[in-house]
Short mmCIF file of C-alpha atoms and ligand atoms in Angstrom, two decimals:
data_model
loop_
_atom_site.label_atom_id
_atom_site.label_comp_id
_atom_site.label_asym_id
_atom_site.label_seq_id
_atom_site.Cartn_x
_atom_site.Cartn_y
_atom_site.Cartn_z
CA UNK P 1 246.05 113.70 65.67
CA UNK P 2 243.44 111.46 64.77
CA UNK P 3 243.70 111.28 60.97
CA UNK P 4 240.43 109.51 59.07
CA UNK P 5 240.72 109.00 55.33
CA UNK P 6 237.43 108.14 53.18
CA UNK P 7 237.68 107.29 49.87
CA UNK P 8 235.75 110.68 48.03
CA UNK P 9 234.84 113.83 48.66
CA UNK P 10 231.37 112.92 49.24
CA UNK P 11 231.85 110.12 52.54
CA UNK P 12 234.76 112.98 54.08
CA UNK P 13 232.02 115.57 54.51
CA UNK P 14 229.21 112.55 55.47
CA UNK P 15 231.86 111.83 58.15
CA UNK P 16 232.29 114.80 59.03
CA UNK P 17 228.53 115.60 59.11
CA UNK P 18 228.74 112.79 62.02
CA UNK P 19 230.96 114.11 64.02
CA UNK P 20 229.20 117.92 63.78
CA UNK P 21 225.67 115.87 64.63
CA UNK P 22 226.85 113.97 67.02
CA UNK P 23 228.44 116.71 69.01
CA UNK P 24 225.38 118.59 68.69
CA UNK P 25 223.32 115.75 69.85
CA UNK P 26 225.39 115.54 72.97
CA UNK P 27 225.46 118.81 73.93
CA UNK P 28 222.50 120.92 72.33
CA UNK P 29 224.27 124.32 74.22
CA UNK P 30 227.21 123.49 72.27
CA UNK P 31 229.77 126.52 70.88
CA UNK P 32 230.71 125.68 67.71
CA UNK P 33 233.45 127.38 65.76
CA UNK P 34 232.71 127.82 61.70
CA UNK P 35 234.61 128.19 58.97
CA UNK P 36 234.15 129.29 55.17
CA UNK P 37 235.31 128.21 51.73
CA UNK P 38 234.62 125.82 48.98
CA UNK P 39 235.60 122.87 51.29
CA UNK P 40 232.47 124.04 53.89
CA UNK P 41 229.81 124.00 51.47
CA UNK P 42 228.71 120.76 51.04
CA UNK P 43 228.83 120.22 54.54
CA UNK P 44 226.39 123.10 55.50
CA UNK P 45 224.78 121.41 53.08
CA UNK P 46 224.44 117.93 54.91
CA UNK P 47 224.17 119.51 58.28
CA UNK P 48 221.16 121.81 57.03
CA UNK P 49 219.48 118.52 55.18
CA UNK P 50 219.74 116.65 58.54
CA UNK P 51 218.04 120.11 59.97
CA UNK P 52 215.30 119.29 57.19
CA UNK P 53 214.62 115.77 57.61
CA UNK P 54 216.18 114.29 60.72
CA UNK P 55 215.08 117.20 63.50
CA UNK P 56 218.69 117.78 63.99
CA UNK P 57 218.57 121.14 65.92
CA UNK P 58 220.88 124.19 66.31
CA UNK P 59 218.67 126.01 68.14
CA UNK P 60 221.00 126.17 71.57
CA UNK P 61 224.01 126.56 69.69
CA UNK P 62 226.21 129.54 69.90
CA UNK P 63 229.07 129.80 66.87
CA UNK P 64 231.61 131.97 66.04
CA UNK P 65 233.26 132.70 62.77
CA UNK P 66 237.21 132.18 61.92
CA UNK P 67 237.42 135.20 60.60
CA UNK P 68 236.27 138.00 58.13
CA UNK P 69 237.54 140.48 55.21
CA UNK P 70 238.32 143.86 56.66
CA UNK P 71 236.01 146.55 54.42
CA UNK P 72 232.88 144.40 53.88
CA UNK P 73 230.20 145.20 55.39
CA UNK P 74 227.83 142.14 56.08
CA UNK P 75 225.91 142.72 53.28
CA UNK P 76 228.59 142.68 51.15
CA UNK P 77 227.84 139.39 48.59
CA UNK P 78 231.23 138.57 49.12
CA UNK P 79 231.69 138.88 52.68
CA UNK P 80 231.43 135.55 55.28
CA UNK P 81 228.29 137.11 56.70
CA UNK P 82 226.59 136.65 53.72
CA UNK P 83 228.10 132.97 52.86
CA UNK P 84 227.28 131.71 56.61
CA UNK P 85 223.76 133.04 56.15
CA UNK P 86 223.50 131.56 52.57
CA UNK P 87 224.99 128.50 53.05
CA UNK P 88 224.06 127.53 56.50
CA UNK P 89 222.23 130.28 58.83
CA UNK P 90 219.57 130.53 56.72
CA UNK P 91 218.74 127.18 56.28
CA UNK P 92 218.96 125.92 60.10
CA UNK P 93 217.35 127.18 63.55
CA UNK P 94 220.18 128.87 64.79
CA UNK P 95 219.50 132.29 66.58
CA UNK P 96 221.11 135.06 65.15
CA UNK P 97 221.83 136.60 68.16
CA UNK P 98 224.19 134.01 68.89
CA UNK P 99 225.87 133.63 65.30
CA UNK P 100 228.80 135.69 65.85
CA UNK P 101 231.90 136.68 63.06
CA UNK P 102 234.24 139.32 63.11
CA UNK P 103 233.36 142.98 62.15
CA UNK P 104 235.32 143.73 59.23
CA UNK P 105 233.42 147.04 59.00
CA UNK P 106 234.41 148.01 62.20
CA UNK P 107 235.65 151.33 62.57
CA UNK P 108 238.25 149.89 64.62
CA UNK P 109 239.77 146.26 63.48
CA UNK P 110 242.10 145.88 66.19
CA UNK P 111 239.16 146.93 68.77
CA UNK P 112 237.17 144.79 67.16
CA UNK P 113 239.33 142.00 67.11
CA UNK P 114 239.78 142.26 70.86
CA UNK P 115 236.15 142.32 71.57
CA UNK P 116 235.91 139.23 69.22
CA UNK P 117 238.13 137.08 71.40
CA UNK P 118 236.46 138.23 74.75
CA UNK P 119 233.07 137.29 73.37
CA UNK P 120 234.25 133.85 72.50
CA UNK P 121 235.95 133.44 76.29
CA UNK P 122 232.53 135.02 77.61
CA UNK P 123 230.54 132.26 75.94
CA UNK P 124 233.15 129.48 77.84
CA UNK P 125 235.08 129.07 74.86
CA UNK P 126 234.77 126.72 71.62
CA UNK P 127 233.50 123.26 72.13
CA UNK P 128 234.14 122.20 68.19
CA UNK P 129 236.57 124.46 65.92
CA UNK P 130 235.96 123.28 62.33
CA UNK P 131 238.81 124.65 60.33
CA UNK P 132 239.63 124.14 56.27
CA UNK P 133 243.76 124.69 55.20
CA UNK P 134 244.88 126.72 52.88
CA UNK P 135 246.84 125.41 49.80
CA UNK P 136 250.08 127.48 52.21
CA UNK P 137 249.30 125.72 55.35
CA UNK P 138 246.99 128.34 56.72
CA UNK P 139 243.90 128.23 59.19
CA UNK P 140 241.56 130.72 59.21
CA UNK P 141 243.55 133.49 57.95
CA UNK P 142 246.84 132.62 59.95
CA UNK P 143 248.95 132.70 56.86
CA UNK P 144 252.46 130.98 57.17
CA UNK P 145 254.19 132.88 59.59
CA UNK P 146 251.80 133.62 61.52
CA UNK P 147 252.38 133.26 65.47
CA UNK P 148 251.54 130.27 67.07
CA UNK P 149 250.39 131.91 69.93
CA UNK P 150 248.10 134.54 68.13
CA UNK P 151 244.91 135.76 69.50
CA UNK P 152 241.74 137.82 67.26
CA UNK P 153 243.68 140.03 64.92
CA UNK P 154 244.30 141.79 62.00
CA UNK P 155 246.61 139.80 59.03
CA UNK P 156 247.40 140.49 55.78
CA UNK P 157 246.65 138.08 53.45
CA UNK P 158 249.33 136.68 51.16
CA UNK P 159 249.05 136.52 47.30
CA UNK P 160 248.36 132.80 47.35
CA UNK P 161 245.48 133.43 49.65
CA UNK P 162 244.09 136.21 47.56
CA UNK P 163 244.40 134.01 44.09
CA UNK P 164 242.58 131.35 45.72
CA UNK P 165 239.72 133.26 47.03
CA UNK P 166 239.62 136.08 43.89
CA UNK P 167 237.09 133.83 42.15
CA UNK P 168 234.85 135.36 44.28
CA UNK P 169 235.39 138.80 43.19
CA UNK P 170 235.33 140.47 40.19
CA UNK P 171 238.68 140.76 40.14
CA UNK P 172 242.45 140.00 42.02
CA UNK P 173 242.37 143.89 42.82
CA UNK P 174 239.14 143.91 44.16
CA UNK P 175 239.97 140.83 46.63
CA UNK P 176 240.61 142.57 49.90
CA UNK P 177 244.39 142.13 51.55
CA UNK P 178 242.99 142.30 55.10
CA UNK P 179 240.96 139.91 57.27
CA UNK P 180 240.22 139.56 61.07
CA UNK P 181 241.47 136.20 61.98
CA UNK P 182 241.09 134.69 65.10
CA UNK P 183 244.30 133.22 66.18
CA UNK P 184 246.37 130.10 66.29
CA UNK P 185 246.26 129.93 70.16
CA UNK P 186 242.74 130.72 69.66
CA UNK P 187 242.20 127.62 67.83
CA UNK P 188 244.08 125.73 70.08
CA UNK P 189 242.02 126.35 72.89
CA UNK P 190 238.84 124.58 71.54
CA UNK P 191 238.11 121.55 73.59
CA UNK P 192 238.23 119.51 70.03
CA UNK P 193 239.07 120.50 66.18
CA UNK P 194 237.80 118.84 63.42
CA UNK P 195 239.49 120.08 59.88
CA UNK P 196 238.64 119.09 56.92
CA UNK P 197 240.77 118.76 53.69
CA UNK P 198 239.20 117.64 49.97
CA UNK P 199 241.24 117.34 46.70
CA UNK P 200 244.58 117.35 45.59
CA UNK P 201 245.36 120.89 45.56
CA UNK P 202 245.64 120.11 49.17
CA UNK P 203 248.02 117.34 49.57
CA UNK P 204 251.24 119.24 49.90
CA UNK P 205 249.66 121.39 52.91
CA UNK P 206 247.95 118.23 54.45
CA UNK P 207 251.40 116.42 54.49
CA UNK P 208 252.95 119.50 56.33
CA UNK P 209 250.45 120.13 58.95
CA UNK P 210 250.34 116.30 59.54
CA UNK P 211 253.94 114.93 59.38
CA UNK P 212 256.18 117.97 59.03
CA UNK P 213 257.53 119.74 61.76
CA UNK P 214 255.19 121.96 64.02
CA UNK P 215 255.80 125.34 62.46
CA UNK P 216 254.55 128.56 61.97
CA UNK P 217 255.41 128.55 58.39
CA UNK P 218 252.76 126.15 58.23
CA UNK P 219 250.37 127.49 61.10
CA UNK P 220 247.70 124.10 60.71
CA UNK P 221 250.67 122.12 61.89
CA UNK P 222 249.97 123.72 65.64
CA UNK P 223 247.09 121.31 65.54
CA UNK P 224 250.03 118.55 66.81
CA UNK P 225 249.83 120.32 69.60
CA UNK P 226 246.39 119.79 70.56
CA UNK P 227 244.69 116.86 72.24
CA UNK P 228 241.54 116.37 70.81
CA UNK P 229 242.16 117.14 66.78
CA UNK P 230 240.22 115.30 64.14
CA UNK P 231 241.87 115.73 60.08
CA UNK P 232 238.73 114.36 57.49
CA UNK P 233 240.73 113.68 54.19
CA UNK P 234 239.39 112.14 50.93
CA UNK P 235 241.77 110.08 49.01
CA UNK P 236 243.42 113.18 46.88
CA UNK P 237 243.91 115.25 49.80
CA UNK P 238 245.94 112.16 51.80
CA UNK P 239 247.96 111.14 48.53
CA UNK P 240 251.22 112.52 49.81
CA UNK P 241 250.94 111.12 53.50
CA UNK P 242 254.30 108.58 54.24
CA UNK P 243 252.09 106.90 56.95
CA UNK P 244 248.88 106.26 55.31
CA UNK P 245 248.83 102.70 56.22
CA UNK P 246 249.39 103.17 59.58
CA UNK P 247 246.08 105.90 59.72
CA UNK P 248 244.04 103.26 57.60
CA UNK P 249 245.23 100.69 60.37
CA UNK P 250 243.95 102.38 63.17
CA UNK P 251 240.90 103.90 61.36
CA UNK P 252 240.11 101.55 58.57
CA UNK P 253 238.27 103.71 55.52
CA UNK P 254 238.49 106.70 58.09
CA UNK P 255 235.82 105.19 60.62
CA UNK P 256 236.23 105.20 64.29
CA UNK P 257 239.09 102.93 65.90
CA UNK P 258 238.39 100.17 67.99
CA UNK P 259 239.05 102.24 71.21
CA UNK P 260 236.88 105.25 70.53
C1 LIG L 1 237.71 130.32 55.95
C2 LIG L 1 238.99 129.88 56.46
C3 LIG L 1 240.06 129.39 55.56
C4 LIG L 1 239.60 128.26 54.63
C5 LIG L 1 240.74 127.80 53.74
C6 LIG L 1 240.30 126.73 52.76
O1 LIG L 1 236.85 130.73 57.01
O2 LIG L 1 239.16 129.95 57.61
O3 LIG L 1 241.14 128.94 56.34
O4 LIG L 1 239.14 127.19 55.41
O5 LIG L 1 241.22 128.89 53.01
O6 LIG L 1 239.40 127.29 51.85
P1 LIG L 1 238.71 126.36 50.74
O7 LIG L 1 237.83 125.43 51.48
O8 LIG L 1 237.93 127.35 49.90
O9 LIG L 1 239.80 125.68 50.01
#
C-alpha cells in the first residue's frame, strides 16, 4: 500500500486531484469508479475547476458509482444520483449515458445488483476505484463484516453508518437502512485504488485498514491485498499510524517516491 501523507486537508485532495488528472490524461477512455460523502466534495470540486480552466476532459470516461440507498429514486435530494450530478456530473463533460450507479428504485435490488456488476465487467472493468472509509472501517457500503469476496449487493447499513450520514436527512428514521453496494472483491478488481481519508474522526479506521490485520471486520483493510492501492491522508487522519516515519521516508510530505 502506497501510503502519502500531506500536511491538511486542502494538499490531500490537490494530491489526489493529481493522481485522478493524471490518470485521465493517460487514458482519456478511462473507467473510473466514484464515490460519495463529505470527504468527495472538495475533490469534485478540484477535478471540475481543472474541467473549467485547464481543458481537463471527461468526455471518454465511463464511471460507476459505489453504491446507492435502496428506496430513492434519483431524484430523491438525498440520493447519490443527485450528489454525483450536483457535485460533479453537472459541472464536467461526462456523458450521462455512461455515468452509471446502482438502482435503488429498482423493483428488484438483488436483480439490480447483478446487472450492476455485469455492466461494470462489460465496460472491461474499473481502471481507478476512488473509495472514502467509514469511521467502522467500511468501503462503499461493505460494513464490518462484510465478505471479502462480495460482489453488487444488497447490505444493511449499521447504526454508525446511518448516524454519520443522517445529517442528510431530516431525521435518523428517515435515513434509509438499505444500500446497493458493490462489493469488496469488486473493489479489488480495479487495476488501481486510490482512497482518501481527511480528519481525525478517521484515524482509528485508517490505522486498521493500514496496519491491522486484513479483516472483514474492517472490510478497507482488503485493500492489503491489492497491488496497485494508493491511501491520501492529511495529518489528522494519519495521527494514529505506528509507521509514519517510515511512509514520510519513502514519500516525503506524501509526494511520489524516488522509484515511481
Ligand atoms: C460513499 C461511500 C462511503 C463513504 C464513506 C466516507 O459512496 O462509498 O464508503 O466514502 O462513508 O464518507 P464521508 O466522506 O462522508 O466521511
Amino acid at each position: 500500500m502506497k501510503v502519502l501523507i500531506l500536511p491538511d486537508e486542502g494538499a490531500a485532495i490537490l494530491r489526489a486531484a493529481d493522481i485522478v488528472a493524471r490518470t485521465v490524461a493517460a487514458q482519456p477512455k478511462a473507467v473510473l469508479g466514484l464515490a460519495t460523502g463529505g470527504t468527495m466534495l472538495p475533490l469534485y470540486e478540484e477535478l471540475a475547476r481543472r474541467h473549467r480552466e485547464e481543458g481537463l476532459s471527461f468526455a471518454g470516461v465511463t464511471s460507476f458509482n459505489l453504491d446507492e440507498y435502496i428506496g430513492l429514486a434519483p431524484d430523491h435530494p438525498c440520493s447519490y444520483h443527485h450528489y454525483m450530478e450536483k457535485a460533479f456530473f453537472s459541472h464536467v463533460d461526462i456523458d450521462r449515458a455512461r455515468a452509471h450507479l446502482p438502482k435503488g428504485d429498482a423493483p428488484d435490488p438483488q436483480a439490480a445488483s447483478e446487472a450492476y456488476e455485469a455492466l461494470i465487467a462489460d465496460a472491461g472493468g474499473i481502471d481507478l476505484q476512488l473509495l472514502g472509509i467509514g469511521q467502522n472501517g467500511h468501503i462503499g457500503f461493505n460494513e464490518p463484516t462484510a465478505s471479502l469476496g462480495s460482489r453488487t449487493r444488497i447490505k444493511t447499513l449499521t447504526q454508525s453508518t446511518r448516524r454519520a450520514n443522517q445529517r442528510y436527512f431530516a431525521s435518523f428514521e428517515d435515513t434509509p437502512q438499505y444500500a446497493i453496494t458493490t462489493g469488496v472483491a469488486t473493489i479489488l478488481e480495479s487495476r488501481k485504488c486510490l482512497l482518501i481519508a481527511t480528519g481525525a474522526a478517521k484515524a482509528r479506521a485508517v490505522r486498521q485498514m493500514v496496519e491491522g490485520p486484513v479483516s472483514a471486520v474492517c472490510p478497507a483493510s482488503a485493500l492489503q491485498l491489492h497491488a496497485r492501492a494508493t491511501v491520501v491522508l492529511d495529518e489528522e487522519a494519519a495521527a494514529e499510524l505506528t509507521l509514519r516515519d517510515y511512509y514520510e521516508t519513502v514519500h516525503p510530505r506524501g509526494q511520489d517516491s524516488v522509484f515511481d
